[in-house]
Short mmCIF file of C-alpha atoms in Angstrom, two decimals:
data_model
loop_
_atom_site.label_atom_id
_atom_site.label_comp_id
_atom_site.label_asym_id
_atom_site.label_seq_id
_atom_site.Cartn_x
_atom_site.Cartn_y
_atom_site.Cartn_z
CA UNK A 1 125.80 177.14 208.07
CA UNK A 2 123.26 175.22 210.16
CA UNK A 3 122.54 171.56 209.51
CA UNK A 4 118.95 172.49 208.57
CA UNK A 5 120.10 174.88 205.85
CA UNK A 6 122.66 172.35 204.57
CA UNK A 7 119.95 169.73 204.18
CA UNK A 8 117.75 172.14 202.23
CA UNK A 9 120.65 173.07 199.91
CA UNK A 10 121.51 169.41 199.23
CA UNK A 11 117.87 168.68 198.43
CA UNK A 12 117.71 171.54 195.90
CA UNK A 13 120.92 170.45 194.17
CA UNK A 14 119.71 166.88 193.87
CA UNK A 15 116.41 168.10 192.45
CA UNK A 16 118.21 170.10 189.76
CA UNK A 17 120.42 167.15 188.79
CA UNK A 18 117.62 164.64 188.53
CA UNK A 19 115.11 167.21 187.16
CA UNK A 20 112.25 164.91 187.77
CA UNK A 21 110.20 165.42 190.96
CA UNK A 22 110.42 166.60 194.57
CA UNK A 23 111.15 163.02 195.69
CA UNK A 24 115.00 163.01 195.58
CA UNK A 25 115.80 159.81 197.43
CA UNK A 26 118.62 157.68 195.97
CA UNK A 27 118.42 153.89 196.03
CA UNK A 28 121.57 151.82 196.15
CA UNK A 29 120.00 148.80 194.47
CA UNK A 30 120.21 148.27 190.64
CA UNK A 31 117.52 150.24 188.81
CA UNK A 32 114.26 148.60 187.89
CA UNK A 33 113.03 150.09 184.59
CA UNK A 34 109.34 149.94 183.84
CA UNK A 35 107.77 151.24 180.66
CA UNK A 36 104.34 152.75 181.07
CA UNK A 37 102.99 150.18 178.57
CA UNK A 38 105.04 147.12 179.55
CA UNK A 39 106.10 145.10 182.54
CA UNK A 40 109.18 145.79 184.65
CA UNK A 41 112.66 144.93 183.34
CA UNK A 42 115.89 144.53 185.35
CA UNK A 43 119.16 146.37 184.49
CA UNK A 44 122.67 145.65 185.75
CA UNK A 45 123.78 149.29 185.52
CA UNK A 46 123.81 151.15 188.85
CA UNK A 47 121.31 153.94 189.08
CA UNK A 48 122.71 157.30 187.92
CA UNK A 49 121.35 160.42 186.22
CA UNK A 50 122.31 158.97 182.83
CA UNK A 51 123.49 155.59 181.54
CA UNK A 52 123.65 153.53 178.33
CA UNK A 53 122.87 149.90 177.46
CA UNK A 54 122.97 147.68 174.33
CA UNK A 55 121.43 144.27 173.70
CA UNK A 56 120.66 141.81 170.89
CA UNK A 57 117.33 140.11 170.33
CA UNK A 58 119.22 136.89 169.46
CA UNK A 59 122.54 135.53 170.67
CA UNK A 60 122.92 133.03 167.79
CA UNK A 61 121.80 133.36 164.15
CA UNK A 62 122.41 131.72 160.79
CA UNK A 63 124.58 133.40 158.21
CA UNK A 64 122.63 136.26 156.53
CA UNK A 65 119.89 135.99 159.15
CA UNK A 66 118.73 139.21 160.79
CA UNK A 67 119.77 140.11 164.34
CA UNK A 68 118.39 143.30 165.90
CA UNK A 69 120.73 145.49 167.97
CA UNK A 70 119.07 147.93 170.38
CA UNK A 71 120.95 150.88 171.86
CA UNK A 72 119.20 152.72 174.71
CA UNK A 73 120.29 155.82 176.61
CA UNK A 74 118.41 156.57 179.86
CA UNK A 75 118.68 160.09 181.22
CA UNK A 76 117.13 161.86 184.22
CA UNK A 77 118.87 165.14 183.36
CA UNK A 78 117.97 167.46 180.50
CA UNK A 79 119.91 166.98 177.26
CA UNK A 80 120.37 169.40 174.39
CA UNK A 81 119.65 168.42 170.78
CA UNK A 82 123.34 167.94 169.97
CA UNK A 83 123.36 164.36 171.33
CA UNK A 84 125.10 161.88 169.04
CA UNK A 85 125.71 158.15 168.87
CA UNK A 86 128.86 156.96 167.14
CA UNK A 87 128.26 154.98 163.90
CA UNK A 88 128.02 151.21 164.04
CA UNK A 89 130.75 149.59 161.96
CA UNK A 90 131.11 145.83 161.59
CA UNK A 91 133.37 143.53 159.63
CA UNK A 92 131.77 140.85 157.46
CA UNK A 93 128.22 142.05 158.13
CA UNK A 94 125.57 144.20 156.46
CA UNK A 95 123.90 146.90 158.60
CA UNK A 96 120.42 148.33 158.00
CA UNK A 97 119.35 151.19 160.34
CA UNK A 98 115.78 150.74 161.53
CA UNK A 99 114.60 154.30 161.21
CA UNK A 100 115.72 157.27 163.29
CA UNK A 101 116.29 157.42 167.03
CA UNK A 102 113.06 157.38 169.06
CA UNK A 103 112.66 159.41 172.26
CA UNK A 104 110.22 158.20 174.92
CA UNK A 105 109.81 158.01 178.69
CA UNK A 106 110.01 155.14 181.19
CA UNK A 107 109.83 154.69 184.96
CA UNK A 108 112.93 153.58 186.84
CA UNK A 109 112.28 152.72 190.49
CA UNK A 110 109.33 155.08 190.46
CA UNK A 111 111.32 157.94 188.88
CA UNK A 112 110.60 159.20 185.35
CA UNK A 113 113.48 158.87 182.91
CA UNK A 114 113.82 159.89 179.30
CA UNK A 115 114.92 157.15 176.90
CA UNK A 116 116.58 157.47 173.48
CA UNK A 117 116.42 154.21 171.51
CA UNK A 118 118.25 153.39 168.26
CA UNK A 119 117.83 150.06 166.44
CA UNK A 120 119.84 148.30 163.75
CA UNK A 121 119.33 145.17 161.66
CA UNK A 122 122.56 143.19 161.37
CA UNK A 123 123.04 140.55 158.66
CA UNK A 124 126.27 138.53 159.24
CA UNK A 125 127.88 137.36 156.01
CA UNK A 126 130.29 134.73 157.37
CA UNK A 127 129.96 131.94 159.95
CA UNK A 128 131.86 132.30 163.22
CA UNK A 129 131.74 134.85 166.03
CA UNK A 130 130.81 138.41 165.11
CA UNK A 131 132.35 141.02 167.41
CA UNK A 132 130.05 144.05 167.79
CA UNK A 133 132.39 146.78 168.99
CA UNK A 134 131.43 149.40 171.56
CA UNK A 135 129.66 152.63 170.64
CA UNK A 136 129.98 156.06 172.23
CA UNK A 137 127.17 158.44 173.16
CA UNK A 138 127.95 162.14 173.58
CA UNK A 139 125.66 164.92 174.70
CA UNK A 140 125.44 168.23 176.51
CA UNK A 141 123.56 169.03 179.73
CA UNK A 142 123.38 172.22 181.83
CA UNK A 143 125.60 172.30 184.93
CA UNK A 144 123.41 173.91 187.59
CA UNK A 145 126.22 174.24 190.12
CA UNK A 146 128.45 176.37 187.85
CA UNK A 147 125.80 177.82 185.56
CA UNK A 148 127.64 176.35 182.52
CA UNK A 149 127.28 173.47 180.05
CA UNK A 150 128.66 170.04 180.82
CA UNK A 151 129.78 167.56 178.16
CA UNK A 152 128.71 163.94 178.72
CA UNK A 153 130.29 160.87 177.15
CA UNK A 154 129.12 157.27 177.62
CA UNK A 155 130.82 154.12 176.30
CA UNK A 156 129.02 150.81 175.85
CA UNK A 157 130.53 147.36 176.15
CA UNK A 158 131.32 144.96 173.28
CA UNK A 159 128.83 142.26 172.26
CA UNK A 160 129.36 138.85 170.70
CA UNK A 161 127.04 137.22 168.14
CA UNK A 162 127.40 133.55 167.20
CA UNK A 163 126.88 133.01 163.46
CA UNK A 164 126.04 129.48 162.30
CA UNK A 165 126.48 128.19 158.72
CA UNK A 166 123.58 127.35 156.42
CA UNK A 167 121.87 124.08 157.46
CA UNK A 168 123.04 121.01 155.59
CA UNK A 169 119.48 119.93 154.72
CA UNK A 170 118.84 123.16 152.83
CA UNK A 171 118.92 122.57 149.01
CA UNK A 172 122.19 123.81 147.56
CA UNK A 173 120.63 125.14 144.33
CA UNK A 174 117.91 127.17 146.09
CA UNK A 175 118.48 130.80 147.17
CA UNK A 176 119.24 130.97 150.90
CA UNK A 177 116.30 132.74 152.58
CA UNK A 178 116.41 132.72 156.42
CA UNK A 179 113.34 134.68 157.53
CA UNK A 180 110.80 134.99 160.27
CA UNK A 181 107.89 134.77 157.81
CA UNK A 182 107.51 134.77 153.99
CA UNK A 183 104.44 135.20 151.78
CA UNK A 184 104.10 134.80 148.00
CA UNK A 185 101.03 136.16 146.21
CA UNK A 186 99.92 135.96 142.57
CA UNK A 187 97.27 138.01 140.76
CA UNK A 188 96.07 137.82 137.13
CA UNK A 189 94.03 140.21 135.02
CA UNK A 190 91.80 139.09 133.41
CA UNK A 191 91.08 136.05 135.58
CA UNK A 192 88.86 134.07 133.19
CA UNK A 193 90.67 131.09 131.67
CA UNK A 194 88.98 131.43 128.28
CA UNK A 195 89.89 134.53 126.27
CA UNK A 196 89.93 135.66 122.67
CA UNK A 197 93.11 135.96 120.65
CA UNK A 198 94.90 139.26 121.25
CA UNK A 199 93.97 139.58 124.93
CA UNK A 200 96.86 140.82 127.08
CA UNK A 201 97.30 139.01 130.41
CA UNK A 202 98.78 140.98 133.30
CA UNK A 203 100.54 138.93 135.99
CA UNK A 204 101.68 140.27 139.38
CA UNK A 205 103.92 138.33 141.77
CA UNK A 206 104.59 139.81 145.21
CA UNK A 207 107.20 138.23 147.48
CA UNK A 208 107.37 139.57 151.05
CA UNK A 209 109.74 138.46 153.82
CA UNK A 210 109.92 139.46 157.49
CA UNK A 211 113.60 139.65 158.43
CA UNK A 212 115.08 140.07 154.93
CA UNK A 213 115.74 143.13 152.81
CA UNK A 214 114.28 143.47 149.32
CA UNK A 215 117.77 143.06 147.84
CA UNK A 216 118.00 139.56 149.38
CA UNK A 217 114.81 138.34 147.68
CA UNK A 218 115.20 136.34 144.44
CA UNK A 219 113.59 137.12 141.10
CA UNK A 220 110.66 134.91 140.08
CA UNK A 221 110.29 135.72 136.38
CA UNK A 222 107.82 133.92 134.16
CA UNK A 223 109.64 131.54 131.78
CA UNK A 224 109.22 131.86 128.02
CA UNK A 225 106.14 130.09 126.70
CA UNK A 226 105.62 128.93 123.09
CA UNK A 227 103.07 131.04 121.26
CA UNK A 228 103.14 133.78 123.94
CA UNK A 229 105.03 137.06 123.90
CA UNK A 230 106.41 138.05 127.29
CA UNK A 231 107.04 141.65 128.39
CA UNK A 232 108.45 141.92 131.96
CA UNK A 233 108.39 145.20 133.87
CA UNK A 234 111.08 146.47 136.21
CA UNK A 235 110.72 144.88 139.70
CA UNK A 236 109.62 147.15 142.52
CA UNK A 237 111.73 146.78 145.69
CA UNK A 238 110.57 148.19 149.04
CA UNK A 239 111.76 147.97 152.66
CA UNK A 240 109.61 148.76 155.68
CA UNK A 241 110.57 149.10 159.35
CA UNK A 242 108.43 147.03 161.71
CA UNK A 243 108.57 145.78 165.27
CA UNK A 244 110.44 142.72 164.03
CA UNK A 245 112.99 144.59 161.97
CA UNK A 246 113.09 144.85 158.17
CA UNK A 247 110.12 143.81 156.06
CA UNK A 248 111.40 143.43 152.50
CA UNK A 249 109.13 143.11 149.46
CA UNK A 250 109.75 142.42 145.78
CA UNK A 251 106.91 142.95 143.32
CA UNK A 252 107.23 141.65 139.75
CA UNK A 253 104.78 142.58 136.98
CA UNK A 254 104.68 141.19 133.46
CA UNK A 255 102.48 141.23 130.36
CA UNK A 256 101.74 138.04 128.39
CA UNK A 257 100.16 138.28 124.91
CA UNK A 258 99.21 135.07 123.07
CA UNK A 259 99.91 135.30 119.33
CA UNK A 260 98.00 132.21 118.21
CA UNK A 261 94.87 130.38 119.20
CA UNK A 262 95.05 127.29 121.38
CA UNK A 263 95.98 126.65 125.00
CA UNK A 264 98.99 127.44 127.10
CA UNK A 265 99.97 126.97 130.74
CA UNK A 266 102.15 128.87 133.15
CA UNK A 267 104.25 126.45 135.24
CA UNK A 268 103.92 126.19 139.00
CA UNK A 269 106.11 128.50 141.07
CA UNK A 270 107.87 127.06 144.15
CA UNK A 271 109.87 128.96 146.74
CA UNK A 272 112.04 127.33 149.40
CA UNK A 273 112.95 129.21 152.59
CA UNK A 274 114.16 128.62 156.15
CA UNK A 275 111.79 129.39 159.01
CA UNK A 276 113.98 130.92 161.72
CA UNK A 277 111.15 130.83 164.26
CA UNK A 278 110.63 127.06 163.94
CA UNK A 279 114.17 126.31 162.70
CA UNK A 280 112.96 124.19 159.79
CA UNK A 281 112.66 124.09 156.00
CA UNK A 282 109.50 125.57 154.47
CA UNK A 283 108.03 125.57 150.94
CA UNK A 284 105.57 127.91 149.22
CA UNK A 285 103.97 126.86 145.93
CA UNK A 286 101.70 128.64 143.46
CA UNK A 287 99.91 126.14 141.19
CA UNK A 288 100.11 126.33 137.42
CA UNK A 289 97.45 128.12 135.40
CA UNK A 290 95.81 126.96 132.16
CA UNK A 291 94.46 129.33 129.50
CA UNK A 292 92.32 128.65 126.47
CA UNK A 293 92.72 131.14 123.63
CA UNK A 294 90.10 131.13 120.90
CA UNK A 295 90.21 132.91 117.54
CA UNK A 296 87.44 135.49 117.20
CA UNK A 297 87.81 135.88 113.40
CA UNK A 298 84.86 134.33 111.57
CA UNK A 299 85.71 131.69 108.99
CA UNK A 300 84.93 133.08 105.55
CA UNK A 301 83.18 130.51 103.44
CA UNK A 302 84.72 130.12 100.02
CA UNK A 303 82.46 129.33 97.07
CA UNK A 304 83.89 126.52 94.99
CA UNK A 305 83.07 127.02 91.31
CA UNK A 306 82.63 123.68 89.58
CA UNK A 307 84.56 123.13 86.36
CA UNK A 308 82.62 123.74 83.19
CA UNK A 309 80.84 120.78 81.65
CA UNK A 310 81.53 119.62 78.12
CA UNK A 311 78.10 120.87 77.10
CA UNK A 312 78.89 124.39 78.35
CA UNK A 313 82.21 124.38 76.52
CA UNK A 314 80.52 123.33 73.33
CA UNK A 315 77.94 126.06 73.66
CA UNK A 316 80.65 128.66 74.27
CA UNK A 317 82.66 127.54 71.28
CA UNK A 318 79.58 127.56 69.11
CA UNK A 319 78.89 131.22 69.82
CA UNK A 320 79.61 133.60 67.03
CA UNK A 321 80.35 136.50 69.36
CA UNK A 322 83.72 135.24 70.71
CA UNK A 323 85.85 137.62 68.62
CA UNK A 324 83.68 140.66 69.45
CA UNK A 325 83.84 139.79 73.14
CA UNK A 326 87.65 139.81 73.12
CA UNK A 327 87.77 143.24 71.46
CA UNK A 328 85.26 144.63 73.96
CA UNK A 329 87.23 143.31 76.95
CA UNK A 330 90.44 144.89 75.60
CA UNK A 331 88.77 148.29 75.24
CA UNK A 332 87.27 148.07 78.72
CA UNK A 333 90.62 147.23 80.36
CA UNK A 334 92.29 150.15 78.60
CA UNK A 335 89.60 152.53 79.87
CA UNK A 336 89.90 151.25 83.43
CA UNK A 337 93.68 151.64 83.36
CA UNK A 338 93.37 155.25 82.21
CA UNK A 339 90.84 156.07 84.94
CA UNK A 340 93.01 154.44 87.61
CA UNK A 341 96.06 156.42 86.53
CA UNK A 342 94.17 159.71 86.65
CA UNK A 343 92.74 158.88 90.11
CA UNK A 344 96.16 157.92 91.47
CA UNK A 345 97.73 161.13 90.17
CA UNK A 346 94.97 163.17 91.81
CA UNK A 347 95.45 161.50 95.18
CA UNK A 348 99.21 162.02 94.99
CA UNK A 349 98.76 165.71 94.19
CA UNK A 350 96.32 166.13 97.10
CA UNK A 351 98.66 164.41 99.55
CA UNK A 352 101.51 166.76 98.64
CA UNK A 353 99.52 169.77 99.86
CA UNK A 354 98.50 168.26 103.23
CA UNK A 355 100.69 168.36 106.36
CA UNK A 356 101.92 164.94 107.42
CA UNK A 357 102.46 164.02 111.08
CA UNK A 358 104.68 160.99 111.57
CA UNK A 359 104.40 159.36 114.95
CA UNK A 360 107.65 157.55 114.30
CA UNK A 361 109.58 160.82 114.31
CA UNK A 362 108.06 162.16 117.54
CA UNK A 363 110.53 161.90 120.40
CA UNK A 364 109.77 161.39 124.06
CA UNK A 365 110.92 164.95 124.76
CA UNK A 366 108.17 166.47 122.56
CA UNK A 367 105.50 168.57 124.33
CA UNK A 368 102.66 166.59 125.83
CA UNK A 369 100.04 168.32 123.65
CA UNK A 370 101.98 167.40 120.50
CA UNK A 371 102.19 163.77 121.60
CA UNK A 372 98.49 163.78 122.41
CA UNK A 373 97.67 165.31 119.02
CA UNK A 374 99.77 162.67 117.26
CA UNK A 375 97.91 159.96 119.17
CA UNK A 376 94.54 161.47 118.21
CA UNK A 377 95.42 161.60 114.51
CA UNK A 378 96.74 158.04 114.55
CA UNK A 379 93.50 156.84 116.18
CA UNK A 380 91.42 158.72 113.63
CA UNK A 381 93.38 157.04 110.83
CA UNK A 382 92.79 153.64 112.50
CA UNK A 383 96.55 153.08 112.41
CA UNK A 384 97.47 150.49 115.09
CA UNK A 385 101.26 150.79 114.65
CA UNK A 386 101.26 154.58 114.74
CA UNK A 387 98.80 154.65 117.64
CA UNK A 388 100.97 152.28 119.68
CA UNK A 389 104.10 154.37 119.09
CA UNK A 390 102.35 157.63 119.93
CA UNK A 391 100.73 156.01 122.99
CA UNK A 392 104.09 154.78 124.34
CA UNK A 393 105.71 158.20 123.82
CA UNK A 394 102.82 159.93 125.61
CA UNK A 395 102.78 157.38 128.45
CA UNK A 396 106.50 157.88 129.19
CA UNK A 397 105.76 161.50 130.12
CA UNK A 398 103.02 160.56 132.59
CA UNK A 399 103.56 160.16 136.37
CA UNK A 400 102.41 156.51 136.26
CA UNK A 401 102.94 153.58 133.92
CA UNK A 402 100.52 152.60 131.19
CA UNK A 403 99.83 149.32 132.99
CA UNK A 404 98.78 151.17 136.15
CA UNK A 405 96.49 153.47 134.16
CA UNK A 406 94.84 150.48 132.50
CA UNK A 407 94.47 148.70 135.85
CA UNK A 408 92.43 151.54 137.36
CA UNK A 409 90.40 152.43 134.22
CA UNK A 410 88.65 149.50 132.54
CA UNK A 411 87.83 151.26 129.21
CA UNK A 412 91.55 151.83 128.66
CA UNK A 413 92.30 148.18 129.51
CA UNK A 414 89.73 146.99 126.96
CA UNK A 415 91.04 149.39 124.32
CA UNK A 416 94.61 148.16 124.90
CA UNK A 417 93.48 144.55 124.53
CA UNK A 418 91.89 145.39 121.18
CA UNK A 419 95.03 147.25 120.06
CA UNK A 420 97.29 144.37 121.07
CA UNK A 421 95.02 141.97 119.22
CA UNK A 422 95.42 143.97 116.04
CA UNK A 423 99.20 144.25 116.46
CA UNK A 424 100.22 140.82 117.67
CA UNK A 425 97.60 138.46 116.31
CA UNK A 426 98.95 136.33 113.49
CA UNK A 427 95.55 136.25 111.80
CA UNK A 428 95.33 140.05 111.83
CA UNK A 429 92.31 142.06 112.88
CA UNK A 430 90.74 145.25 111.59
CA UNK A 431 91.21 147.88 114.28
CA UNK A 432 89.17 151.01 114.99
CA UNK A 433 90.92 153.72 117.01
CA UNK A 434 87.78 155.44 118.39
CA UNK A 435 87.70 153.33 121.57
CA UNK A 436 91.37 154.00 122.42
CA UNK A 437 91.06 157.75 121.91
CA UNK A 438 87.87 157.95 123.97
CA UNK A 439 89.56 155.98 126.77
CA UNK A 440 92.62 158.28 126.77
CA UNK A 441 90.47 161.40 126.60
CA UNK A 442 88.27 160.20 129.46
CA UNK A 443 91.08 158.89 131.70
CA UNK A 444 90.48 160.22 135.25
CA UNK A 445 93.45 161.68 137.14
CA UNK A 446 95.28 159.50 139.61
CA UNK A 447 94.22 160.02 143.23
CA UNK A 448 96.98 160.70 145.75
CA UNK A 449 97.28 158.55 148.88
CA UNK A 450 94.65 159.57 151.41
CA UNK A 451 92.73 161.68 148.88
CA UNK A 452 89.04 160.85 148.60
CA UNK A 453 87.37 160.66 145.24
CA UNK A 454 84.84 163.44 144.71
CA UNK A 455 81.62 163.33 142.74
CA UNK A 456 82.48 166.32 140.55
CA UNK A 457 83.03 165.75 136.86
CA UNK A 458 86.61 166.34 135.80
CA UNK A 459 87.46 167.89 132.42
CA UNK A 460 88.76 165.48 129.76
CA UNK A 461 92.41 165.14 128.96
CA UNK A 462 91.98 166.55 125.48
CA UNK A 463 89.30 169.30 125.13
CA UNK A 464 86.90 168.88 122.25
#
């Protein structure tokens, strides 16, 4: 074989191995990796068709602080979809995968390489040195020289992470919260400080931390207040994957219903946390709120009858009709008693022949139409207890909570406030169920995420 033909054959083989471009020169210097959207970065691994690297964003963290481990596989040869990375297992540490592996492309010394990146959030649980053991990458690539498949296996090196104990200046009684950033938000509905008795107050607290999971966030429940009934909802925990790792959130909703007129205050809420960016103690505080509850029941004026004067008593005693008046009153009372008995018997007889629907006996598993019918009848009877029971049974079969429905539909929120006022007010209020039934019947359907609200009129929940 001539030297010219040998050079051509070597060039073709190198092109197949690298599978990138017609430029098949090999540099002996360490590769210089450059992402198309970032500046160049140096690597200590010699240039080859495929290699693996791991690094940590931090070399030293506090206990339970997040450290991000990045595992990257660079390849200039084609890989099949059977590529796998061995699981990450650590002692005395919690691991949170940051999504699935991401495939992208970078430039290494002017050559295009594929890159497979996998990220983990690591939360050490004990002070000391955390040993992050090696991981293995396996994959399959075509062998152009033998027209077969070639199995590839790459092993990374071990990593060390220094874990420091909690700072001594951090309060011992406060939950330990080492985070990059923390926010605490509060929202009330209604927002006006002066309300009538029976109004239900909805409170929402949202705690969000960059670098902590939702399970690490503490509960911030509203304490019990005198003269106020407290109904907490189940907390909503969510975790999101961001550029800086885990973004944990804890949302707490509660319902507060005053049961007597006057004023009450919710105490201030303070949260202590450790800023890992500035390495210092931070505090977040929500001020207290004052509410003035007034009674909307009018004061009924009572007429005070003055005692009879001696002259009136003398005139009464001097009347000659006293005995006849007593006989007439006895006859009248007997007649009224007879009429009342007949009327009561007639109502009892009529009730026996009418079907009775008891909202107390309706279970949550009953059909939705039956629950809706029970709610309608209870509203028509102006029965606050029965309406509340039927409403709760119907709401448990809906895709969203009753609080969410009231938050997005103001007529339902107002009707619920009136119902709660009739149920929980110590003074007691006369309740009319028309408003609640109209609000339920006119409740618009919940829009899905990304769905735009149309102008068309939707049919009511319960057809007339």
